[in-house]
Amino acid sequence: MIDIEASVLSADFVRLGEQAIEAEKAGIDGLQIDIMDGQFVPNITFGPGIVNALRKVVKVTLDIHLMIVDPERFIQDFIDAGADRIFVHQESCIHLHRTLQDIQGRKIEAGVTINPGTPLTALEEVLDHTDIIQIMTVNPGFGGQKFIYGQLNKISRLREMLEKRGCKIPIAVDGGIDTKTALLAVNAGATVLVAGSSIYNSKGSVAENLAKLRESIKQHP
Ligand code: DX5
């Protein structure tokens, strides 16, 4: 089963709640909310208040993707706001092992995300405290960027690394996912696809765009 999550970074911020409801009604498996601080990435987006507002209008999984320095400072704030899962970047955590333990200790799922330039070896020592791994297929900060095809090999190597260790950790892929790249990511080993522009900024409705994405991965063996 492949999950597709909508990244609200590409939604219409004037009617963010409606767009979240639209995605939920269309059958999205989760919403990913990109939290950016203008330091870890060159953009600033949302805070716990927006998560709290969206929590009030949708029941679907809320994934919080922290693209901020010292993410440990805000874990509880996002949990209180209604997060179901929190992704921290390996590159932003001085004590990644402790941070992931801390998130799991607070009874929500802990995800770790790595940027295109970060090798898989950075994950080897934290697999026991990770519920999901997210591979960035763009450099973080903005929606609508081009998929970095060179990351496909990394996704496959991660899948192999997990299988060798008997780890059933799902692999999420975030960035440039559309009807052309979705199947490539799935064939490489992704089981969660995060899509922003292809759901919110493409021609059709959210429901039509989601259906096209699901159709595009049907050929997956
Ligand atoms: C980058 C963001 C984007 C977003 C997805 O920091 O994390 O990857 O979620 O945006 P699209 O699908 O437009 O690349």
PDB file of N, CA and C in Angstrom, residues 1-3 155-156 159 170-173 177 182-193 220:
ATOM      1  N   MET A   1       0.868  -1.200   0.000  1.00  0.00           N
ATOM      2  CA  MET A   1       0.000   0.000   0.000  1.00  0.00           C
ATOM      3  C   MET A   1       0.904   1.250   0.000  1.00  0.00           C
ATOM      4  N   ILE A   2       0.686   2.120  -0.965  1.00  0.00           N
ATOM      5  CA  ILE A   2       1.477   3.358  -1.038  1.00  0.00           C
ATOM      6  C   ILE A   2       0.627   4.510  -0.508  1.00  0.00           C
ATOM      7  N   ASP A   3       1.145   5.206   0.479  1.00  0.00           N
ATOM      8  CA  ASP A   3       0.440   6.386   1.003  1.00  0.00           C
ATOM      9  C   ASP A   3       0.858   7.633   0.228  1.00  0.00           C
ATOM     10  N   ILE A 155      17.432   5.994  -2.609  1.00  0.00           N
ATOM     11  CA  ILE A 155      16.217   5.360  -2.074  1.00  0.00           C
ATOM     12  C   ILE A 155      16.365   3.839  -2.148  1.00  0.00           C
ATOM     13  N   SER A 156      16.863   3.356  -3.297  1.00  0.00           N
ATOM     14  CA  SER A 156      17.055   1.888  -3.449  1.00  0.00           C
ATOM     15  C   SER A 156      18.074   1.364  -2.442  1.00  0.00           C
ATOM     16  N   ARG A 159      16.481   1.170   0.914  1.00  0.00           N
ATOM     17  CA  ARG A 159      15.584   0.008   1.001  1.00  0.00           C
ATOM     18  C   ARG A 159      16.418  -1.250   1.283  1.00  0.00           C
ATOM     19  N   PRO A 170       9.087   2.458   6.980  1.00  0.00           N
ATOM     20  CA  PRO A 170       8.660   3.008   5.689  1.00  0.00           C
ATOM     21  C   PRO A 170       9.595   4.125   5.222  1.00  0.00           C
ATOM     22  N   ILE A 171       9.673   4.257   3.900  1.00  0.00           N
ATOM     23  CA  ILE A 171      10.479   5.328   3.293  1.00  0.00           C
ATOM     24  C   ILE A 171       9.534   6.337   2.642  1.00  0.00           C
ATOM     25  N   ALA A 172       9.624   7.571   3.093  1.00  0.00           N
ATOM     26  CA  ALA A 172       8.862   8.665   2.469  1.00  0.00           C
ATOM     27  C   ALA A 172       9.800   9.419   1.534  1.00  0.00           C
ATOM     28  N   VAL A 173       9.214   9.962   0.470  1.00  0.00           N
ATOM     29  CA  VAL A 173       9.995  10.763  -0.481  1.00  0.00           C
ATOM     30  C   VAL A 173       9.268  12.094  -0.666  1.00  0.00           C
ATOM     31  N   ILE A 177       7.432  15.316  -6.548  1.00  0.00           N
ATOM     32  CA  ILE A 177       6.657  14.099  -6.842  1.00  0.00           C
ATOM     33  C   ILE A 177       5.471  14.482  -7.734  1.00  0.00           C
ATOM     34  N   ALA A 182       6.515   9.792  -9.508  1.00  0.00           N
ATOM     35  CA  ALA A 182       5.945   8.986  -8.406  1.00  0.00           C
ATOM     36  C   ALA A 182       6.294   7.508  -8.556  1.00  0.00           C
ATOM     37  N   LEU A 183       6.073   6.943  -9.761  1.00  0.00           N
ATOM     38  CA  LEU A 183       6.343   5.509  -9.964  1.00  0.00           C
ATOM     39  C   LEU A 183       7.828   5.201  -9.812  1.00  0.00           C
ATOM     40  N   LEU A 184       8.681   6.118 -10.257  1.00  0.00           N
ATOM     41  CA  LEU A 184      10.132   5.908 -10.113  1.00  0.00           C
ATOM     42  C   LEU A 184      10.495   5.796  -8.626  1.00  0.00           C
ATOM     43  N   ALA A 185       9.899   6.690  -7.837  1.00  0.00           N
ATOM     44  CA  ALA A 185      10.193   6.684  -6.391  1.00  0.00           C
ATOM     45  C   ALA A 185       9.673   5.402  -5.746  1.00  0.00           C
ATOM     46  N   VAL A 186       8.492   4.981  -6.150  1.00  0.00           N
ATOM     47  CA  VAL A 186       7.900   3.758  -5.573  1.00  0.00           C
ATOM     48  C   VAL A 186       8.714   2.535  -5.994  1.00  0.00           C
ATOM     49  N   ASN A 187       9.068   2.477  -7.257  1.00  0.00           N
ATOM     50  CA  ASN A 187       9.881   1.326  -7.722  1.00  0.00           C
ATOM     51  C   ASN A 187      11.236   1.280  -7.028  1.00  0.00           C
ATOM     52  N   ALA A 188      11.718   2.436  -6.588  1.00  0.00           N
ATOM     53  CA  ALA A 188      13.012   2.466  -5.884  1.00  0.00           C
ATOM     54  C   ALA A 188      12.849   2.032  -4.425  1.00  0.00           C
ATOM     55  N   GLY A 189      11.612   2.057  -3.908  1.00  0.00           N
ATOM     56  CA  GLY A 189      11.416   1.589  -2.538  1.00  0.00           C
ATOM     57  C   GLY A 189      10.592   2.505  -1.651  1.00  0.00           C
ATOM     58  N   ALA A 190      10.106   3.626  -2.194  1.00  0.00           N
ATOM     59  CA  ALA A 190       9.292   4.544  -1.369  1.00  0.00           C
ATOM     60  C   ALA A 190       7.917   3.944  -1.123  1.00  0.00           C
ATOM     61  N   THR A 191       7.384   4.131   0.086  1.00  0.00           N
ATOM     62  CA  THR A 191       6.019   3.685   0.367  1.00  0.00           C
ATOM     63  C   THR A 191       5.141   4.849   0.821  1.00  0.00           C
ATOM     64  N   VAL A 192       5.755   6.028   0.977  1.00  0.00           N
ATOM     65  CA  VAL A 192       4.994   7.244   1.280  1.00  0.00           C
ATOM     66  C   VAL A 192       5.479   8.339   0.324  1.00  0.00           C
ATOM     67  N   LEU A 193       4.548   8.935  -0.404  1.00  0.00           N
ATOM     68  CA  LEU A 193       4.899  10.012  -1.340  1.00  0.00           C
ATOM     69  C   LEU A 193       4.326  11.319  -0.808  1.00  0.00           C
ATOM     70  N   HIS A 220       2.913  -0.249 -10.399  1.00  0.00           N
ATOM     71  CA  HIS A 220       3.945  -0.762  -9.474  1.00  0.00           C
ATOM     72  C   HIS A 220       3.653  -2.234  -9.186  1.00  0.00           C
TER      73      HIS A 220
END
